[in-house]
mmCIF file of C-alpha atoms and ligand atoms in Angstrom:
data_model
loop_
_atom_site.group_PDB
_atom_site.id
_atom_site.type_symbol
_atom_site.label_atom_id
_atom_site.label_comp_id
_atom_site.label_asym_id
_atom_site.label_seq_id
_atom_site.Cartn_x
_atom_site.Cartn_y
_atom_site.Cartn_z
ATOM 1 C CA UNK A 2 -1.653 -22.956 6.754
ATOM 2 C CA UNK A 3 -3.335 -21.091 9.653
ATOM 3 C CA UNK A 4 -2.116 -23.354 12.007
ATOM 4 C CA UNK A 5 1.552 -22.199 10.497
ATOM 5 C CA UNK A 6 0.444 -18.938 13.293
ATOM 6 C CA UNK A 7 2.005 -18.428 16.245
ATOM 7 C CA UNK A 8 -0.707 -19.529 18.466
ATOM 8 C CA UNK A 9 -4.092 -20.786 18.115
ATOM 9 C CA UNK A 10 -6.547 -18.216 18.239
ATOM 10 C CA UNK A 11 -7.731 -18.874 21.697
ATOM 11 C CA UNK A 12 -4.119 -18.692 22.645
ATOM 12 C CA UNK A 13 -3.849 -15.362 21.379
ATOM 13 C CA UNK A 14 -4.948 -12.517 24.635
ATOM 14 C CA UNK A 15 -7.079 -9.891 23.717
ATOM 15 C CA UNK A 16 -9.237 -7.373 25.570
ATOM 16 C CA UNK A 17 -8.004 -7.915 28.626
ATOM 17 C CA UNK A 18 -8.565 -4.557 29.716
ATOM 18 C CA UNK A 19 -12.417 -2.876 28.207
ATOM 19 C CA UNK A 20 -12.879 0.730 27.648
ATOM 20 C CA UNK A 21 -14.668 0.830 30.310
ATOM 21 C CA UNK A 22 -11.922 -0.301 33.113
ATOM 22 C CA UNK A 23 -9.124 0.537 31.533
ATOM 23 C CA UNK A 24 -5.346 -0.561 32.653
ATOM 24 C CA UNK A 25 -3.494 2.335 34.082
ATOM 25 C CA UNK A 26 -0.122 2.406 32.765
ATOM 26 C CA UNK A 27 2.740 5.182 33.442
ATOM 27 C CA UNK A 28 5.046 6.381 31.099
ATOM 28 C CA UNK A 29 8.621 5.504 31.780
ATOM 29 C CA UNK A 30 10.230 6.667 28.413
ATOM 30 C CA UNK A 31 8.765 9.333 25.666
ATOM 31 C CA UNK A 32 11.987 10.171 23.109
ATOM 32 C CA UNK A 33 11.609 12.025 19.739
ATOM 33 C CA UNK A 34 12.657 9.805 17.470
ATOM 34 C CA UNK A 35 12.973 11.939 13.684
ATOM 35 C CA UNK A 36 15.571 14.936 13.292
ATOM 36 C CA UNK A 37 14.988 18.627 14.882
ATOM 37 C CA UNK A 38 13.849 19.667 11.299
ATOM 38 C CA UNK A 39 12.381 16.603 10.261
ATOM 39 C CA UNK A 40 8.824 17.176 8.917
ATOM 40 C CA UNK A 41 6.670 16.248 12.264
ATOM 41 C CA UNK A 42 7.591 14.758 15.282
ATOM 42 C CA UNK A 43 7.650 10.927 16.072
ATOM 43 C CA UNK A 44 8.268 9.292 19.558
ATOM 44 C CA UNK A 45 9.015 5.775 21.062
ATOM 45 C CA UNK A 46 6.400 5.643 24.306
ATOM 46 C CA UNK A 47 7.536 3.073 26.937
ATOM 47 C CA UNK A 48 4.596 2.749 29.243
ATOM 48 C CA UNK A 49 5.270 0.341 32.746
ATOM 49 C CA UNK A 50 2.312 -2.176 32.425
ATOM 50 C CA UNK A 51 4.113 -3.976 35.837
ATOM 51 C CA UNK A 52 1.161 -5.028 38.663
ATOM 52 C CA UNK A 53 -1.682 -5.420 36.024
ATOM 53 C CA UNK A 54 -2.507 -8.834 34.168
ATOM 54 C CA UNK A 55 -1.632 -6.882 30.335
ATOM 55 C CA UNK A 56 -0.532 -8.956 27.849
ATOM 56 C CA UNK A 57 0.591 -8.844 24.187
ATOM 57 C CA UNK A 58 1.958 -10.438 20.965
ATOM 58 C CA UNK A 59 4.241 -8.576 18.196
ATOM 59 C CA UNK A 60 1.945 -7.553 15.822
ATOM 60 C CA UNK A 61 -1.137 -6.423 18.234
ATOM 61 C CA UNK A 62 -2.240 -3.152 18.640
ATOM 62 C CA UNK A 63 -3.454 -1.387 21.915
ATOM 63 C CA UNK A 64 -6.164 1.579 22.721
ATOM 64 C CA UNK A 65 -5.083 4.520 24.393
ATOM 65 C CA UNK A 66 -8.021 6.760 25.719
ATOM 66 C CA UNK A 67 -7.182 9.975 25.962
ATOM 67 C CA UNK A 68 -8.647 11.946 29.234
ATOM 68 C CA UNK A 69 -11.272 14.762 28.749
ATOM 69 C CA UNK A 70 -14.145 14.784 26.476
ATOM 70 C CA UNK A 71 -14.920 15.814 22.862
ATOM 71 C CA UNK A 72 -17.560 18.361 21.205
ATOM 72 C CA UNK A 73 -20.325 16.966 22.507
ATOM 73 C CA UNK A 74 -19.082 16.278 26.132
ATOM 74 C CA UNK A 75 -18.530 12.401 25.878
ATOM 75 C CA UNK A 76 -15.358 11.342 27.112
ATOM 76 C CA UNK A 77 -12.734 11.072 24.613
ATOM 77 C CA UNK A 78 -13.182 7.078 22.685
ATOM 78 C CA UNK A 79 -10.264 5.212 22.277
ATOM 79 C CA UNK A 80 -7.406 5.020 19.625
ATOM 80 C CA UNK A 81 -5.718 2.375 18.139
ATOM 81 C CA UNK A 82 -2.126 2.140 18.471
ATOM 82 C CA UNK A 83 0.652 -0.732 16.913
ATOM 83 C CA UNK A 84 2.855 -2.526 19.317
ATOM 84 C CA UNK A 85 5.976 -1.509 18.891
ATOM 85 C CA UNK A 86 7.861 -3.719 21.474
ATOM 86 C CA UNK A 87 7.947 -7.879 21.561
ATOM 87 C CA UNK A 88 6.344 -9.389 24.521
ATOM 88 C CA UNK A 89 8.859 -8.964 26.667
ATOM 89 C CA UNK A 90 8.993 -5.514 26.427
ATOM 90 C CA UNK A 91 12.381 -3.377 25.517
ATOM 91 C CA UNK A 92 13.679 -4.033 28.596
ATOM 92 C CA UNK A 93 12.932 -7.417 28.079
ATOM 93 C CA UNK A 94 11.566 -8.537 31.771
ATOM 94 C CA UNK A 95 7.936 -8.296 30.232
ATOM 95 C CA UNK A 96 6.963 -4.661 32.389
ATOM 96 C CA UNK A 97 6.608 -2.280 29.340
ATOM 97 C CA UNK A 98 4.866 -1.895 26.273
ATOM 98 C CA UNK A 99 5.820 0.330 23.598
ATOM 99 C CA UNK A 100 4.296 2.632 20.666
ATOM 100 C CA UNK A 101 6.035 4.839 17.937
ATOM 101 C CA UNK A 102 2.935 7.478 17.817
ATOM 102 C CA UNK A 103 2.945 10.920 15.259
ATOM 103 C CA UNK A 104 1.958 13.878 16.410
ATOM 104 C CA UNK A 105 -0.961 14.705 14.266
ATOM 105 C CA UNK A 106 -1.422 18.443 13.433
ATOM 106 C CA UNK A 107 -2.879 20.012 10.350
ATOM 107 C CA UNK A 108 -4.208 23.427 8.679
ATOM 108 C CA UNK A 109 -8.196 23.298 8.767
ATOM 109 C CA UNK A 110 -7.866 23.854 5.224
ATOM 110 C CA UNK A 111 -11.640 26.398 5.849
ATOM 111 C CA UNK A 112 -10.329 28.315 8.749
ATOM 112 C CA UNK A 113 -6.686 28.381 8.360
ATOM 113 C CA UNK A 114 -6.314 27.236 11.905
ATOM 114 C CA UNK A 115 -4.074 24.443 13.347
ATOM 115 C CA UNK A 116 -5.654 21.551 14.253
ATOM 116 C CA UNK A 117 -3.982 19.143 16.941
ATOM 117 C CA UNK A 118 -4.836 15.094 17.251
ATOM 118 C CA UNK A 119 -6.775 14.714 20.281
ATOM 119 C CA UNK A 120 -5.111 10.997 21.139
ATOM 120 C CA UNK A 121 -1.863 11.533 19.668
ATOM 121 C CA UNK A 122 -1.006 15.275 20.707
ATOM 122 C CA UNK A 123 -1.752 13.817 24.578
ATOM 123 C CA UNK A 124 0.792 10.928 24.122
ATOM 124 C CA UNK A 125 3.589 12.661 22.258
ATOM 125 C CA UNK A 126 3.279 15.893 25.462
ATOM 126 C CA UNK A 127 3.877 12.506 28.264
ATOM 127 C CA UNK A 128 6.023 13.358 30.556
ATOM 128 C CA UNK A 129 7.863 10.549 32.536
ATOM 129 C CA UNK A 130 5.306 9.116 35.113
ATOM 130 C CA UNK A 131 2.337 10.042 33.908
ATOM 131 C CA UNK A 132 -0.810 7.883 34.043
ATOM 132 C CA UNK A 133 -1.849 6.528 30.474
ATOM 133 C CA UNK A 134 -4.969 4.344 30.118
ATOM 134 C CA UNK A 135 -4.823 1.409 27.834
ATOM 135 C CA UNK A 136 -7.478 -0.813 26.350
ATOM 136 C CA UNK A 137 -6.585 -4.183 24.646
ATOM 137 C CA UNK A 138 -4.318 -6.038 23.480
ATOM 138 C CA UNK A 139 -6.284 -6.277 19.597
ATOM 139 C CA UNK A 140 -5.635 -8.091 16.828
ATOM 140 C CA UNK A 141 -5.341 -12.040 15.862
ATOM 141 C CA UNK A 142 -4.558 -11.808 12.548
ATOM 142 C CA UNK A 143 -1.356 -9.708 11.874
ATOM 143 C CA UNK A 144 0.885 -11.953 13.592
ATOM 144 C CA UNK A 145 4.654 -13.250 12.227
ATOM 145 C CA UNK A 146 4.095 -17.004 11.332
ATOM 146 C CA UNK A 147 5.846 -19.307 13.729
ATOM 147 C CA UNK A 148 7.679 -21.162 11.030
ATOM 148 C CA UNK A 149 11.394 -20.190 11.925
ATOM 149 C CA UNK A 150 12.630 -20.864 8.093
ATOM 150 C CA UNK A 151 9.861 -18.818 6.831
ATOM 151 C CA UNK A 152 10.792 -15.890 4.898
ATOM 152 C CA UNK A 153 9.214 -12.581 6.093
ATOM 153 C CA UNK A 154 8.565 -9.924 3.808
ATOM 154 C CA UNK A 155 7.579 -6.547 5.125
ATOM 155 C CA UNK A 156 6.386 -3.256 3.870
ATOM 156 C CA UNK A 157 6.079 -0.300 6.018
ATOM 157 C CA UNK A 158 5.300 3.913 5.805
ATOM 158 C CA UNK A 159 5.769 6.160 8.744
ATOM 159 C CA UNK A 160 4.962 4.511 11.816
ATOM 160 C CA UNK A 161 3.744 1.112 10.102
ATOM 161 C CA UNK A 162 7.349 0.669 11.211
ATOM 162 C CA UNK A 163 6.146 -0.413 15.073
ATOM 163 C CA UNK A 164 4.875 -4.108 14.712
ATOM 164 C CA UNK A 165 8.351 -4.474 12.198
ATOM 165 C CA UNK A 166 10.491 -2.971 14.738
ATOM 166 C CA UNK A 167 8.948 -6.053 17.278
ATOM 167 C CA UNK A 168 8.812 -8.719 14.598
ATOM 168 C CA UNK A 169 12.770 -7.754 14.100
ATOM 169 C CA UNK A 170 13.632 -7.876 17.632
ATOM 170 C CA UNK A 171 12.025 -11.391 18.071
ATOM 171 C CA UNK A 172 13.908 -12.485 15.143
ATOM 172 C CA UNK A 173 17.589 -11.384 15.372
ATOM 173 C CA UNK A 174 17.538 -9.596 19.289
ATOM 174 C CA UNK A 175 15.949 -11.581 21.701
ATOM 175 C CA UNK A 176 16.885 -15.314 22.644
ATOM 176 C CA UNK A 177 14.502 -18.204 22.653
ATOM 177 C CA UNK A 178 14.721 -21.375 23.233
ATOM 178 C CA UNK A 179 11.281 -22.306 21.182
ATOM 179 C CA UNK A 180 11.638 -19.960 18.401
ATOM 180 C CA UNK A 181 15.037 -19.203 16.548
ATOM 181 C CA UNK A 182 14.675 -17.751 13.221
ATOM 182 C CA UNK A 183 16.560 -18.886 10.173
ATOM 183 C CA UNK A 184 14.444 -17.623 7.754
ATOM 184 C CA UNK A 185 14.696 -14.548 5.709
ATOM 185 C CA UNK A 186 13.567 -11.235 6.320
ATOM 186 C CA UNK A 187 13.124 -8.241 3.756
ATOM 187 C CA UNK A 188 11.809 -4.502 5.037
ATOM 188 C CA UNK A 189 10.743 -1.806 2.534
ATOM 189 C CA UNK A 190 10.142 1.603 4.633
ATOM 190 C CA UNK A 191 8.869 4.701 3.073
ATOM 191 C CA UNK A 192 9.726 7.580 5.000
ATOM 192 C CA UNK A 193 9.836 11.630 3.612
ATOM 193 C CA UNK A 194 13.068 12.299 4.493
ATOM 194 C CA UNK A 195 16.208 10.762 5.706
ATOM 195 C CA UNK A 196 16.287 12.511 9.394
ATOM 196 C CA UNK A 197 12.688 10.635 9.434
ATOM 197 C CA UNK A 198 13.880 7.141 8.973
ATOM 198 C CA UNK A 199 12.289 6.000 13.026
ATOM 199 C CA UNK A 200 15.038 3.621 14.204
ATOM 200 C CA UNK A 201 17.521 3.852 11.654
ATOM 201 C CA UNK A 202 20.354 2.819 13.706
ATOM 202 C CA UNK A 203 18.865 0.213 15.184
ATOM 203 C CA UNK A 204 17.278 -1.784 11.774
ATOM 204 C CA UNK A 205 20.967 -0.726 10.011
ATOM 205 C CA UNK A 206 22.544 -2.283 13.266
ATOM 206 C CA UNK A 207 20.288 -5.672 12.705
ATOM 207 C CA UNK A 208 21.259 -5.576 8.746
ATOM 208 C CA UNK A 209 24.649 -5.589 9.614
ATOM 209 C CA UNK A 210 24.921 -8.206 12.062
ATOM 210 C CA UNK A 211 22.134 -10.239 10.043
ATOM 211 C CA UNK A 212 22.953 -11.364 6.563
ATOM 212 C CA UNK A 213 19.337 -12.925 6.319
ATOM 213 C CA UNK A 214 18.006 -9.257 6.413
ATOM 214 C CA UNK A 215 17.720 -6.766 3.606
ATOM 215 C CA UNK A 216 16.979 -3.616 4.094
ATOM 216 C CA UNK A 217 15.245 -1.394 1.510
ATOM 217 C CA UNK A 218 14.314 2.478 1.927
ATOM 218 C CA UNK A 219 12.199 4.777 0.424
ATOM 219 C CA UNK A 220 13.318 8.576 0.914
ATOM 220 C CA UNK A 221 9.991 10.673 -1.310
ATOM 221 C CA UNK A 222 11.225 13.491 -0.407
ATOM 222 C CA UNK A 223 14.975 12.897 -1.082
ATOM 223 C CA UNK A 224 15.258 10.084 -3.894
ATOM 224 C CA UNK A 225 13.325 9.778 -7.192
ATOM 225 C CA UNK A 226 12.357 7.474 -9.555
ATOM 226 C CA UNK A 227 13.959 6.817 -13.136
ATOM 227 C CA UNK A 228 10.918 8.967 -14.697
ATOM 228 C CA UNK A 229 11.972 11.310 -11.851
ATOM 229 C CA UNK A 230 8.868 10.744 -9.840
ATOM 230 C CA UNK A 231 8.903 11.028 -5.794
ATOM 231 C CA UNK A 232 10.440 7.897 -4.678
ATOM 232 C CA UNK A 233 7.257 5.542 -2.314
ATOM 233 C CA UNK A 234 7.421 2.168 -1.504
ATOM 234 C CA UNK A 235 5.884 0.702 -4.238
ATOM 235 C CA UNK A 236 8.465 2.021 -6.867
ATOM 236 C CA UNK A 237 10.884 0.773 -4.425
ATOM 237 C CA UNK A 238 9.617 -2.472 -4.538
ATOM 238 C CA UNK A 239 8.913 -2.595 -8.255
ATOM 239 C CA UNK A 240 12.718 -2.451 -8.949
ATOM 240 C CA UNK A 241 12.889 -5.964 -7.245
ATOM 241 C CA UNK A 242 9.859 -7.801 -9.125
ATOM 242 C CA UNK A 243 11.526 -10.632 -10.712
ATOM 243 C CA UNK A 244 12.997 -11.715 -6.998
ATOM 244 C CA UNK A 245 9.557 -10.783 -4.993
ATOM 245 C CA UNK A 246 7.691 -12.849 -7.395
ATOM 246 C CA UNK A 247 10.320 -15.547 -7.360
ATOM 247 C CA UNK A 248 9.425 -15.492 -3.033
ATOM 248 C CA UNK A 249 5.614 -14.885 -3.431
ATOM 249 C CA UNK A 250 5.888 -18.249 -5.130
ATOM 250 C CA UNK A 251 7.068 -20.066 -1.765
ATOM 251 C CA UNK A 252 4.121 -21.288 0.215
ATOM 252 C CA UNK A 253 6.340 -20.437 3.107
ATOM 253 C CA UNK A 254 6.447 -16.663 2.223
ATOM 254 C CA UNK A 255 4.813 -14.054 4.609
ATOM 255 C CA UNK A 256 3.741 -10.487 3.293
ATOM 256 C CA UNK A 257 2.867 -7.791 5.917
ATOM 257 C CA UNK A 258 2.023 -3.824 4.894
ATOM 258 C CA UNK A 259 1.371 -1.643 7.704
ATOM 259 C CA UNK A 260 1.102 2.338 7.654
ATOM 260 C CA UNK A 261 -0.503 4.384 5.180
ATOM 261 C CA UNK A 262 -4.015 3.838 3.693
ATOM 262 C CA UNK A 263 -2.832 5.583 0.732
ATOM 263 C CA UNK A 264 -0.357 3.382 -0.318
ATOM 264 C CA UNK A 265 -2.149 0.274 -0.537
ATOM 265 C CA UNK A 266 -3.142 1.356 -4.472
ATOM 266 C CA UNK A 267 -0.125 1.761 -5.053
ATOM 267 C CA UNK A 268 1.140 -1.826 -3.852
ATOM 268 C CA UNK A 269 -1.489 -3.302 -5.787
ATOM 269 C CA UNK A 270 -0.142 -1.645 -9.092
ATOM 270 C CA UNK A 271 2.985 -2.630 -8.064
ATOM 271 C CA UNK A 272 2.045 -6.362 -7.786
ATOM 272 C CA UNK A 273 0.050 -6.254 -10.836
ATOM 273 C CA UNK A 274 3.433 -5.774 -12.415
ATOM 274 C CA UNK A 275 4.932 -8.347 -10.422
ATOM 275 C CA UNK A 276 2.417 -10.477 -11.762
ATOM 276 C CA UNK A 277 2.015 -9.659 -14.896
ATOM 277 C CA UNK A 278 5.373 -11.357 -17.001
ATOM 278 C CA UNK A 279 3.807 -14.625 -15.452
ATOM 279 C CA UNK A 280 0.147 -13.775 -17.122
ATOM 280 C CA UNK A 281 -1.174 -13.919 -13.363
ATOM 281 C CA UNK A 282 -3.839 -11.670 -12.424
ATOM 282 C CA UNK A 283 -3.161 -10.215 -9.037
ATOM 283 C CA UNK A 284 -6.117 -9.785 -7.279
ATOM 284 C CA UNK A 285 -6.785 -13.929 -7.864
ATOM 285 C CA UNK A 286 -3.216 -13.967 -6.509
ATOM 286 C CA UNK A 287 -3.521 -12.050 -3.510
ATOM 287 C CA UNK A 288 -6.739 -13.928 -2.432
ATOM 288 C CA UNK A 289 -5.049 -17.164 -2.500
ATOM 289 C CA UNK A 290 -2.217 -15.641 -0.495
ATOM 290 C CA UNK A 291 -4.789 -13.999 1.740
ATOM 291 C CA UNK A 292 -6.250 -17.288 2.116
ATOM 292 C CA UNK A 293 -3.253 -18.742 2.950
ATOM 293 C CA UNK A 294 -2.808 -16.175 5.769
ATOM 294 C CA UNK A 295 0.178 -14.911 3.474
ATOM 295 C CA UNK A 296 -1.265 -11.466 3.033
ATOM 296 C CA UNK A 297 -1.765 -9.077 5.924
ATOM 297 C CA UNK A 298 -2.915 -5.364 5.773
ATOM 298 C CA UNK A 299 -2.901 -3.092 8.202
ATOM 299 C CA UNK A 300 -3.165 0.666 7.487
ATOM 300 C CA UNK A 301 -4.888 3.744 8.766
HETATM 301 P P1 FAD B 13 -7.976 12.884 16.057
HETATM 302 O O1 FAD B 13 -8.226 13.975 17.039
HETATM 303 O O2 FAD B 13 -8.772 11.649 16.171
HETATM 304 O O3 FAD B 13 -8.111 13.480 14.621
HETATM 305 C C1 FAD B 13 -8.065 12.628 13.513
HETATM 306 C C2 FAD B 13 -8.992 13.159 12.453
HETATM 307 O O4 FAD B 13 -8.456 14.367 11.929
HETATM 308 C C3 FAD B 13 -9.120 12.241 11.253
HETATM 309 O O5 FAD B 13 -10.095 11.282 11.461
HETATM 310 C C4 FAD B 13 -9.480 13.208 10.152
HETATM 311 O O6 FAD B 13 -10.876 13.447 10.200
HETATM 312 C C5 FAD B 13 -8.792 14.482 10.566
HETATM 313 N N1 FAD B 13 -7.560 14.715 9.804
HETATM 314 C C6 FAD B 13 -6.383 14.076 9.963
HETATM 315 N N2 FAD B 13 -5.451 14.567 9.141
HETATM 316 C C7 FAD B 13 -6.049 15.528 8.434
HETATM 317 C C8 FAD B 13 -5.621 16.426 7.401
HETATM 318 N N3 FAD B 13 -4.351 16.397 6.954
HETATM 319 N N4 FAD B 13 -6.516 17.279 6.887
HETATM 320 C C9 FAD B 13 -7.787 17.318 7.339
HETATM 321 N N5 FAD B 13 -8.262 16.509 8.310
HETATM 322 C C10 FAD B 13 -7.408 15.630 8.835
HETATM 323 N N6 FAD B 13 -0.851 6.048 14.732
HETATM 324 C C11 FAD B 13 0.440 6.183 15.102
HETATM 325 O O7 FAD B 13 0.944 7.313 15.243
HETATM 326 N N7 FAD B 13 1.215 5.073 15.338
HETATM 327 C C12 FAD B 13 0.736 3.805 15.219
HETATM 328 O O8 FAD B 13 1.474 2.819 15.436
HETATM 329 C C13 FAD B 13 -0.637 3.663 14.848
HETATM 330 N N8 FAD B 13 -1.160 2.425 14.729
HETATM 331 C C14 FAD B 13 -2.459 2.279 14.364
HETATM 332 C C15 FAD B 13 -2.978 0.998 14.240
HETATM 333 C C16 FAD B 13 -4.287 0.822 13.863
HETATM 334 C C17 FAD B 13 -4.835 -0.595 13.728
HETATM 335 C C18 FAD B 13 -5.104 1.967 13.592
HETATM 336 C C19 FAD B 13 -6.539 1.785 13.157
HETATM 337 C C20 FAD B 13 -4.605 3.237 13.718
HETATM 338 C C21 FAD B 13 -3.280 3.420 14.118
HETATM 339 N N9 FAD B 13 -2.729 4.698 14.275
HETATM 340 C C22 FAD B 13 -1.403 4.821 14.626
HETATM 341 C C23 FAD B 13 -3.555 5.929 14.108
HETATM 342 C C24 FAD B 13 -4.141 6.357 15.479
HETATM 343 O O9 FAD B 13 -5.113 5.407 15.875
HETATM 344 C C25 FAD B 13 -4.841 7.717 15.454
HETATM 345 O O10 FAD B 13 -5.799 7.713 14.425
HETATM 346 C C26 FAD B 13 -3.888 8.884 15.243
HETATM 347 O O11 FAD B 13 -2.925 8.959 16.290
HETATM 348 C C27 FAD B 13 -4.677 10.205 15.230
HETATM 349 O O12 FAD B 13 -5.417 10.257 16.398
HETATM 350 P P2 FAD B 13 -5.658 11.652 17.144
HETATM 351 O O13 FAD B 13 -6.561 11.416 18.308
HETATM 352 O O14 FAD B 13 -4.380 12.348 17.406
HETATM 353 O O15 FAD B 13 -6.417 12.508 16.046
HETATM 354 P P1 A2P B 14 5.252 12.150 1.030
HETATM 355 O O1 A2P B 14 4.785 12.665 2.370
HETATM 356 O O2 A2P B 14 6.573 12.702 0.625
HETATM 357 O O3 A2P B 14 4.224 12.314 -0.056
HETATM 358 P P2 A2P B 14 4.976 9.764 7.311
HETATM 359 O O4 A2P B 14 3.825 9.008 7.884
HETATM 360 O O5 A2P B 14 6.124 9.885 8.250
HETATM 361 O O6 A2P B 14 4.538 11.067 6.735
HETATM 362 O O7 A2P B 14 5.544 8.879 6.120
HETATM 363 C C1 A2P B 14 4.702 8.422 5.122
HETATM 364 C C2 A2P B 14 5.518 8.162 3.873
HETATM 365 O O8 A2P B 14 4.646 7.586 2.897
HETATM 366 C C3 A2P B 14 6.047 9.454 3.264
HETATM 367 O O9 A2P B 14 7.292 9.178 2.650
HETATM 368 C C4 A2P B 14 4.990 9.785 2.239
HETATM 369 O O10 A2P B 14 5.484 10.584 1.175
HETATM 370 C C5 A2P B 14 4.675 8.395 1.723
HETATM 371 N N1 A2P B 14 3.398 8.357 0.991
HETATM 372 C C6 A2P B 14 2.430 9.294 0.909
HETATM 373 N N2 A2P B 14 1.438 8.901 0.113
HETATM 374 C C7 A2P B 14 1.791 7.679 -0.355
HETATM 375 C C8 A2P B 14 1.192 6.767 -1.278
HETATM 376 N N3 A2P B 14 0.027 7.009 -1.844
HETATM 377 N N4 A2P B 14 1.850 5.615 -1.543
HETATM 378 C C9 A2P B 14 3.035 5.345 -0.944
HETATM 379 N N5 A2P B 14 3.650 6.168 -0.092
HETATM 380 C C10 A2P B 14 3.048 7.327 0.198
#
């Protein structure tokens, strides 16, 4: 089954730029992408990564390092970021990478006082040419099989949405002439409210044009469960058991999650109800399909 992957591992680039010679990037493109009274604030980051050697697969992540230093006067260490752009870039002539990166601000719950991300505050303020340094590409496991007829089933909160948004261009946007899908894809994404749902009109766009892609949201904030219970992802997906179980049972079935750390509990109780008319237990379930290279995880 791993050989099902897109590319061997040794195929697959990563770290081609250290910590410690970064790639200096400049941003071409930093738009807000949730409603002007949307809880937080979201962007799409296009960085130019033109005249360096950079380069990427969907479902990779990047490090940014932020300049300046911390507490203790070390420089600033590096954050991980999802792709949100295929290989080509959204431009598609392979110059740009791009990241869908929340601000992250909170009340020190102690002091009362706001406290701003150090990594994502300096991204979301980028104005258009300014230098960002980038570490990377990571990752060799949370890659889209290369089976076109595969069906893909995806599961995203928040900004889990960026390596979806790339898997979905490859699929239905861009052309190839080695890779044109004919599989079936399914996305779940959990957002708080509807002026948060990051590139609405773009997935609702695909769904239209694609019948071989359903399209399943999860408002919390905005829709409720039958026992009137915030509406997450996992409920969402609980309403669809018989039919995810029915896929899960294809060997040619792909699960990726990506967002939240919180909601992986909840996916599991979910599944364990999936699993549970066919007396399955499903953590001897999902180890097979992890096995298989069926089952990928990726939250924060
Ligand atoms: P920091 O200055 O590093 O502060 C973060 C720290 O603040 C936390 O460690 C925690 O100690 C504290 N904190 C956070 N929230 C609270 C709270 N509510 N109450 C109290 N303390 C709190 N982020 C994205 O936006 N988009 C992505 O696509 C993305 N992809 C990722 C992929 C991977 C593989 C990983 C590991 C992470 C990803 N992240 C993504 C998260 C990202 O790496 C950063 O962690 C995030 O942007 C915050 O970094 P920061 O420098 O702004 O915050
Ligand atoms: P809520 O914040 O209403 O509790 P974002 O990253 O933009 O905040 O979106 C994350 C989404 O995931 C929100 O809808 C959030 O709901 C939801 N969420 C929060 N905790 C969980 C959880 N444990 N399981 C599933 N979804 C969750």
């Amino acid at each position: 089954m791993a050989q099902a992957k897109e590319k061997s591992k040794s195929d697959i680039p990563v770290n081609i730029y250290r910590p410690n010679a970064p790639f200096v990037g400049r941003c071409l493109l930093n738009q807000k992408i949730v409603g002007e009274h949307a809880p937080g604030d979201t962007r799409h980051l296009k960085f130019d990564i033109s005249g360096g050697d950079l380069r990427y697969l969907e479902g990779q992540s990047i490090g940014i390092v932020p300049p300046g230093t911390d507490a203790k006067g070390k420089p600033h260490k590096l954050r991980l970021y999802s792709i949100a752009s295929t290989r080509h870039g959204d431009d598609g002539d392979d110059k740009t990478i791009s990241l869908s990166v929340k601000r992250l601000e909170y009340k020190n719950p102690e002091s009362g006082e706001m406290v701003y991300g150090v990594c994502s505050n300096f991204l979301c303020n980028l104005q258009h040419g300014d230098a960002v340094q980038i570490t990377g590409p990571v990752g060799t496991t949370f890659l889209p099989p290369s089976d076109p007829k595969a069906t893909i089933i995806m599961i995203a909160t928040g900004t889990g949405i960026a390596p979806f948004r790339a898997f979905l261009w490859r699929m239905f946007k861009e052309q190839h002439e080695d890779y044109q899908f004919q599989g079936n894809a399914w996305l779940f994404f959990g957002v708080p409210t509807t002026d948060t749902l990051l590139y609405k009109e773009e997935l609702e766009r695909l769904q239209y044009q694609h019948s071989n892609f359903r399209l399943d949201y999860a408002i919390s904030r905005e829709q409720k469960t039958d026992d009137g219970k915030k509406m997450y992802i996992q409920n969402r997906m609980a309403q669809y058991k018989e039919e995810l179980w029915g896929l899960l049972q294809k060997d040619n079935t792909y699960t990726y999650i990506c967002g939240l750390r919180g909601m992986e509990d909840g996916i599991d109780e979910a599944m364990t109800s999936v699993c549970s008319k066919a007396g399955v237990e499903w953590s001897d379930f999902q180890k097979d399909l992890k096995k298989a290279d069926r089952w990928h995880v990726e939250t924060y």
